[in-house]
Coordinates of C-alpha atoms and ligand atoms in Angstrom, one line a residue:
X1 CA -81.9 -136.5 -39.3
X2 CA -80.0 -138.1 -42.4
X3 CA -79.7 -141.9 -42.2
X4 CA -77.8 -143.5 -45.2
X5 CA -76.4 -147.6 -45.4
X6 CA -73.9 -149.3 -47.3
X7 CA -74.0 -153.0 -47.9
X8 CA -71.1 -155.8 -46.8
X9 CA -69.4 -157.9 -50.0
X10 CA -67.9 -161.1 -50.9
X11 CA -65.0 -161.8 -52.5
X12 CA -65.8 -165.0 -55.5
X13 CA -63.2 -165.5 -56.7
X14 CA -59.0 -163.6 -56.7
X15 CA -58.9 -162.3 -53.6
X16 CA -54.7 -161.5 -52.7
X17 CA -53.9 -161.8 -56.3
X18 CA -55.5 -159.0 -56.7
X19 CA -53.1 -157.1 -54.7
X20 CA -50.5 -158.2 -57.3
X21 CA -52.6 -156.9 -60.2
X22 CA -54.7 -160.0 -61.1
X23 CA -58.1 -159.4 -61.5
X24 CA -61.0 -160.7 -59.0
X25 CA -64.5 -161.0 -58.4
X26 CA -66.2 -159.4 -55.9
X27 CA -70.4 -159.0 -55.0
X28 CA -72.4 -157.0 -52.6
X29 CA -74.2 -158.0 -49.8
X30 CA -77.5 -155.8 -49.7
X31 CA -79.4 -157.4 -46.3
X32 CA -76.1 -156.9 -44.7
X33 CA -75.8 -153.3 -43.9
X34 CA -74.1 -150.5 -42.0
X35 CA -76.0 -147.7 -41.0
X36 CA -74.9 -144.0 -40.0
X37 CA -77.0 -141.3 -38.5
X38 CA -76.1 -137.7 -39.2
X39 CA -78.5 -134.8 -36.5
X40 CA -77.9 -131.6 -36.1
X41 CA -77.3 -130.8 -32.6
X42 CA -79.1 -127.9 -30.4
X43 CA -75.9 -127.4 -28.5
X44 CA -72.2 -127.8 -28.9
X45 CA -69.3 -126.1 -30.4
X46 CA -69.7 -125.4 -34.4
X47 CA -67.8 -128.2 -36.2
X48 CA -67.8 -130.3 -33.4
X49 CA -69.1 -134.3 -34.1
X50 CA -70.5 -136.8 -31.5
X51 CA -69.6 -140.1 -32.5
X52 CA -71.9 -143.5 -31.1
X53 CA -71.4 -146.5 -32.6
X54 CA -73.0 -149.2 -29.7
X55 CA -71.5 -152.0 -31.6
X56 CA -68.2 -151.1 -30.3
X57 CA -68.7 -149.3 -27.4
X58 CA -67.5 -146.3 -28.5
X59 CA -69.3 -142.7 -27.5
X60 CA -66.8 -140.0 -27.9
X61 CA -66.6 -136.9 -29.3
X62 CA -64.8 -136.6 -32.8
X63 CA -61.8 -134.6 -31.4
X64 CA -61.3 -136.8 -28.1
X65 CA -60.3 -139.6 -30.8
X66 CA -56.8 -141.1 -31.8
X67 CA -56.6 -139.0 -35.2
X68 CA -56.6 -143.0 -37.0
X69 CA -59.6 -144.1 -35.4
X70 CA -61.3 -145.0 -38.2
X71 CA -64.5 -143.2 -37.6
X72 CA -62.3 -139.8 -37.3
X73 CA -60.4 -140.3 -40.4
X74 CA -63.9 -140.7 -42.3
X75 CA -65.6 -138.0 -40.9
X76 CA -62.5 -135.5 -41.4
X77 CA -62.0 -136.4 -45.2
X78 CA -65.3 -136.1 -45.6
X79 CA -65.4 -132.8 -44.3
X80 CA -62.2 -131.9 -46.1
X81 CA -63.8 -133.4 -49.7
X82 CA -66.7 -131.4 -49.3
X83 CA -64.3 -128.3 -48.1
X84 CA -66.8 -127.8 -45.2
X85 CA -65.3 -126.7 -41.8
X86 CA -67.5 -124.8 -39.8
X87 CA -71.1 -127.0 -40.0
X88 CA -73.7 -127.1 -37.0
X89 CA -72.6 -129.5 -33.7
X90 CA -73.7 -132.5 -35.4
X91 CA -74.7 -136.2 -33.7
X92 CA -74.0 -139.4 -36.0
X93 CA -74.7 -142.5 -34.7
X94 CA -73.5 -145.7 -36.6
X95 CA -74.4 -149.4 -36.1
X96 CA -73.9 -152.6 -38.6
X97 CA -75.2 -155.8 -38.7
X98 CA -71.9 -157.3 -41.1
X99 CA -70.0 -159.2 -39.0
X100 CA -66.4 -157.5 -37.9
X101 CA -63.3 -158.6 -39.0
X102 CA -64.5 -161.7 -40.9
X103 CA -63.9 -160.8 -44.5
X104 CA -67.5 -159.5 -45.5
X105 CA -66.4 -155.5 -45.5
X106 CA -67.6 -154.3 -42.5
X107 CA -65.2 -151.6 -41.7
X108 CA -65.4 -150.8 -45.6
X109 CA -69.7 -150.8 -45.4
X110 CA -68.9 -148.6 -41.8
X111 CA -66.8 -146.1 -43.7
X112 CA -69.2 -145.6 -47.1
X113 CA -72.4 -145.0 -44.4
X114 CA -70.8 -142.3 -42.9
X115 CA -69.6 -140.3 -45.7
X116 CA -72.9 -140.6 -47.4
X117 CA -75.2 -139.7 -44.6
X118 CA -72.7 -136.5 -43.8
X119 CA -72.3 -135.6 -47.8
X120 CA -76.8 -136.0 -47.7
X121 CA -76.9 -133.8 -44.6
X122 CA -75.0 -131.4 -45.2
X123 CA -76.6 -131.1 -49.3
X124 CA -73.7 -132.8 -51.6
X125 CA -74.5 -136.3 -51.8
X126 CA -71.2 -137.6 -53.7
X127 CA -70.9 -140.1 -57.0
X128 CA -70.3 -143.6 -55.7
X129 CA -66.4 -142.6 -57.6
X130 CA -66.0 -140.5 -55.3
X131 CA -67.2 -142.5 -52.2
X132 CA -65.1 -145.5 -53.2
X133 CA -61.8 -142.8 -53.4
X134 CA -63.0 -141.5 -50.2
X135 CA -63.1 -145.0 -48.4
X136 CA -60.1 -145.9 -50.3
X137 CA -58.0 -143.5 -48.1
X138 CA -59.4 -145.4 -44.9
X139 CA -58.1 -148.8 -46.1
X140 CA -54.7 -147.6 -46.4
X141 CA -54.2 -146.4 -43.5
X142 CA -55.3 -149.9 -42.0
X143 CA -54.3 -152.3 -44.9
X144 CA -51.3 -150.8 -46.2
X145 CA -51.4 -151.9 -49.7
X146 CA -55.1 -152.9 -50.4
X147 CA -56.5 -153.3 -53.9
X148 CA -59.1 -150.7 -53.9
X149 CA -61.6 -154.0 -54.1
X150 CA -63.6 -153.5 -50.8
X151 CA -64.4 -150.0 -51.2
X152 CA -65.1 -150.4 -55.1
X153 CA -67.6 -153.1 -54.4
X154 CA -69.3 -151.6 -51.8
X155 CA -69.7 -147.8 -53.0
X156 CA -70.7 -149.2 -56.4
X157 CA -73.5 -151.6 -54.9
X158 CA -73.1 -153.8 -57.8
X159 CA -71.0 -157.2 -58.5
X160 CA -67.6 -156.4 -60.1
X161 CA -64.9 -157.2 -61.9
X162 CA -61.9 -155.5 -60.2
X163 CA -58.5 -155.1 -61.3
X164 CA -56.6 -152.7 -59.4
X165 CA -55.9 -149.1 -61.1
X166 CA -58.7 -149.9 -63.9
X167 CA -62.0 -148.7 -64.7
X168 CA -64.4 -150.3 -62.2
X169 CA -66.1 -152.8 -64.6
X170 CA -69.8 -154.6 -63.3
X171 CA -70.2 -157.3 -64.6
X172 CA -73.3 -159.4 -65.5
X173 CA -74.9 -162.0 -63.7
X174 CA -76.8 -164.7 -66.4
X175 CA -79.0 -165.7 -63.4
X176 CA -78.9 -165.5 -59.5
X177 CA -76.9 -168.3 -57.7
X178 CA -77.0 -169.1 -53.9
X179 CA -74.2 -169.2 -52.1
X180 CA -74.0 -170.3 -47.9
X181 CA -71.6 -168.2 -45.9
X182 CA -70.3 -170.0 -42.5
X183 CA -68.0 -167.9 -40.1
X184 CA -65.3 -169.9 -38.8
X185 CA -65.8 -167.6 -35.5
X186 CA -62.1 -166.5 -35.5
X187 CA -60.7 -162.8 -36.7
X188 CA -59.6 -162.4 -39.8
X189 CA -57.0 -159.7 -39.6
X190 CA -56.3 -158.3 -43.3
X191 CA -53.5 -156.7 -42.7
X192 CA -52.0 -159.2 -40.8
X193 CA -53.2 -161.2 -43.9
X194 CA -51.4 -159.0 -46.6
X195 CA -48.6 -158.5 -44.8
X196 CA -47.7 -162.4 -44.6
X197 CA -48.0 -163.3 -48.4
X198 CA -45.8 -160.0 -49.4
X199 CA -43.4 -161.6 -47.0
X200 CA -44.0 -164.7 -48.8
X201 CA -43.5 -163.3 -52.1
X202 CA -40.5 -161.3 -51.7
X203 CA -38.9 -164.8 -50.6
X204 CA -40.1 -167.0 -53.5
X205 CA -41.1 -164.1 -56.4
X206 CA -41.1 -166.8 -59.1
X207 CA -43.8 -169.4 -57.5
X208 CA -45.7 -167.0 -56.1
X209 CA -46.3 -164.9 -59.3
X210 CA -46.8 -168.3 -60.8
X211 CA -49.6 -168.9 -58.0
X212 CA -51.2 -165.6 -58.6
X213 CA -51.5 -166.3 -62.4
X214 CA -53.0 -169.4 -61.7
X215 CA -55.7 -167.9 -59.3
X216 CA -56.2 -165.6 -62.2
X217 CA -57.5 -168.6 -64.6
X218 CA -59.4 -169.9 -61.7
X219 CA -61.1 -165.7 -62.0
X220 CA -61.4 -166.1 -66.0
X221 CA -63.4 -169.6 -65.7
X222 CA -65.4 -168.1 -62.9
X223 CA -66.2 -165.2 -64.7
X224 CA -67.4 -167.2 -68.1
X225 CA -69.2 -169.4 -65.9
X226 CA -71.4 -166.6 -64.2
X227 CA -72.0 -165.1 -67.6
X228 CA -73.7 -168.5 -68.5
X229 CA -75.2 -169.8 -65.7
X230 CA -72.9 -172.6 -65.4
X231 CA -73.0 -173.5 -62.1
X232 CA -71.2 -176.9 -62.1
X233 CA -67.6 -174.6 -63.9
X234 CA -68.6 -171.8 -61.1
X235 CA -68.2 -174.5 -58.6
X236 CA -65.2 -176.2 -59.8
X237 CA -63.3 -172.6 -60.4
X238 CA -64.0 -171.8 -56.2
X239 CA -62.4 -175.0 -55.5
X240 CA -59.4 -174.6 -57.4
X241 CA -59.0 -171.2 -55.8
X242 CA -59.2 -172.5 -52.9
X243 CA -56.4 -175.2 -53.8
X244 CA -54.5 -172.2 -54.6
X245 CA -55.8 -169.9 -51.2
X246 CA -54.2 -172.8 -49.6
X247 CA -51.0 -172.6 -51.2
X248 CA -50.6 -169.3 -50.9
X249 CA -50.7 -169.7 -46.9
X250 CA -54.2 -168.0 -45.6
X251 CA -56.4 -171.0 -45.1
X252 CA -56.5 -172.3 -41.7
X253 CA -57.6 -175.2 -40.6
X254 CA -61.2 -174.2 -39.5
X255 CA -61.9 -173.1 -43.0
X256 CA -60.8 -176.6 -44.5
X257 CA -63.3 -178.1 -41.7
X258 CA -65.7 -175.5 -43.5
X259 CA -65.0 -175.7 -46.5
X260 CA -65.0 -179.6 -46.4
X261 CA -68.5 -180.1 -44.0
X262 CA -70.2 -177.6 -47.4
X263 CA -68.6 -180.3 -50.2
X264 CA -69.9 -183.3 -48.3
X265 CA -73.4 -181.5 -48.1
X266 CA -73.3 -181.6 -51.5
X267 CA -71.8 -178.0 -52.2
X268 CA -71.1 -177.6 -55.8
X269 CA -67.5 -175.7 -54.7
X270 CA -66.6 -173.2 -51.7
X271 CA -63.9 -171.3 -50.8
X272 CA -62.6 -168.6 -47.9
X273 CA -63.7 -165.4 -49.1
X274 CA -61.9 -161.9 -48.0
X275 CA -58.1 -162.2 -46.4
X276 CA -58.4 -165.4 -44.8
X277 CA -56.5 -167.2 -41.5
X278 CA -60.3 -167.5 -40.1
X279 CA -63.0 -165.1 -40.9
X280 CA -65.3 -166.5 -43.7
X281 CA -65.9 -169.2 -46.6
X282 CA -68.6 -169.2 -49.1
X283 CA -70.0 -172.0 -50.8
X284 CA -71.7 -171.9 -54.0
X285 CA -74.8 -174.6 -53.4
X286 CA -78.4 -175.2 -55.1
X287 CA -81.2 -173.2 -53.5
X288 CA -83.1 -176.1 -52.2
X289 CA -80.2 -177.4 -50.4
X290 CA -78.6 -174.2 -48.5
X291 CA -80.5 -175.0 -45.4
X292 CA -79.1 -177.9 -45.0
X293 CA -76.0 -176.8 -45.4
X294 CA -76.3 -174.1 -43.1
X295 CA -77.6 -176.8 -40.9
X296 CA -74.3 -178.8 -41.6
X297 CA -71.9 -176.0 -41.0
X298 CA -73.7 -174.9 -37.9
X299 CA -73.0 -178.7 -36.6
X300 CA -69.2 -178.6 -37.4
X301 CA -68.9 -175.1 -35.2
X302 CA -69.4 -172.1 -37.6
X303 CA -70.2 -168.9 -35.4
X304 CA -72.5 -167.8 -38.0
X305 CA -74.0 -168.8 -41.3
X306 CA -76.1 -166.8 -43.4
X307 CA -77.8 -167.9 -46.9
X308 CA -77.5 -164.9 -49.8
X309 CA -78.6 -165.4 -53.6
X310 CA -76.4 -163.7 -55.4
X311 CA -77.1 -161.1 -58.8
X312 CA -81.2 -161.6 -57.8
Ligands
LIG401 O1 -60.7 -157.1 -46.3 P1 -60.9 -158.5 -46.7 O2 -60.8 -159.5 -45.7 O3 -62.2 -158.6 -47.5 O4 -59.8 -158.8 -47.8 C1 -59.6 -158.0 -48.9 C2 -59.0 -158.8 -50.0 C3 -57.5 -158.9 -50.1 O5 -57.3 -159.3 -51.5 C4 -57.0 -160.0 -49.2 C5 -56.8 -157.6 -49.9 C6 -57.1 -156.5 -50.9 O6 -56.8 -155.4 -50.6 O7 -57.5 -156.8 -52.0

């Protein structure tokens, strides 16, 4: 058996600018993970894949699924990347503990497991390039236009600084930060997401460019602010993103409640992180005080809250 993972991410800072060629910040999240499961099988038709994944109730075999299940498209472009047709009848078996549809990658981690525990078994583990390309292809088909951030940030394993159609550039972390996640509880639907600011934009060009450059200041100060360890900047770049977030149109009201439960717990700045509408928020807090913050978000109705230091 071949077992790989792939980790969930954050966005810090840019996210839906970055569609419109600003740059943006994005981070793993390595205890958050995806997990596939590649087996040969004693019996079956050659080339023919068993697909489990509990999480969604889904036990089917590969060519019984819609050909844009995600799951099929991954294991056929993997197949086609590594120009293998006719491999053993293989089980893979896939399960993740990222929370779906809430703006911390899962589908993204879902698709990177898979094509590296079928490039190990089958004996061509690929670059993380060519995993990010490969995952790339996924998010299209779902996303329509997406930046290439997710599946940069979560084949590379390593915080980045993204702008679309560059180099992938890490970038360094002067010391490890703590941020507190809280899940608002409701779906974040990216595409849904997306598709509601391009609207926006083709309406109003001028003020929404205008917007987008200003989120990318908000990404510049963050970025110098990392690179020193200045924590208080860090803090006060999130919130003027999220001024921005706001503007733009994907906050919602449970992520203000969020978003403002973390400040009064003494947060040093948060923000929705991924597409936004529900999904997510992030708040960048000192260590000693996250539990209490989780504690505080928890009270005011978050789903789900999880404490991550970030670059350690
Ligand atoms: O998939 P999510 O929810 O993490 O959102 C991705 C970030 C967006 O900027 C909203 C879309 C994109 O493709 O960059």
């Amino acid at each position: 058996m071949t077992i790989a993972s792939a980790c969930g991410k954050i966005i810090l800072l840019g996210e839906h600018a970055v569609v419109y060629g600003r740059p943006a910040l994005a981070a793993p999240l390595p205890d958050l993970r995806a997990t596939a499961a590649a087996s040969d099988l004693a019996e079956g038709e050659p080339g023919s894949v068993c697909i489990e994944a509990p999480d969604i109730e889904l036990a089917a075999w590969l060519h019984e699924l819609s050909p844009d299940q995600p799951l099929a498209v991954i294991v056929r472009l993997t197949r086609q990347a590594l120009a293998i047709e006719k491999h053993p009848p293989l089980a893979l078996r896939v399960q993740s503990s990222i929370p779906v549809a809430s703006g911390l990658g899962s589908g993204t981690a879902v698709s990177v497991a898979v094509l590296r525990a079928l490039s190990a078994h089958w004996g061509h583990p690929l670059a993380p390039e060519r995993q990010s390309a490969l995952a790339f292809e996924v998010e299209k088909l779902h996303h329509g236009t997406p930046s290439g951030i997710d599946n940069t940030v979560v084949a590379y394993e390593q915080p980045v600084y993204f702008v679309r159609g560059d180099a992938t550039q890490p970038f360094p972390i002067g010391a490890p930060f703590t941020l507190v996640l809280g899940d608002t509880g409701l779906r974040s639907n990216t595409s849904m997401a997306v598709g509601m600011v391009l609207q926006a934009w083709q309406a109003e060009k001028e003020r929404f460019e205008a917007l987008f450059d200003r989120v990318a200041g908000t990404v510049a100060l963050g970025r110098k602010a990392i690179e020193q360890g200045d924590w208080a900047t860090l803090g006060e770049a999130m919130d003027k993103n999220q001024q921005l977030l706001q503007e733009i149109g994907v906050s919602s009201d449970e992520l203000e409640t969020l978003i403002e439960t973390a400040k009064q717990a003494g947060a040093l700045g948060a923000k929705l992180s991924g597409a936004g509408m529900g999904g997510n928020m992030i708040a960048l807090v000192e260590t000693e005080a996250a539990a209490d913050i989780e504690q505080a978000l928890q009270n005011a109705g978050a789903a789900w809250t999880m404490t991550v230091e970030v670059g350690a």
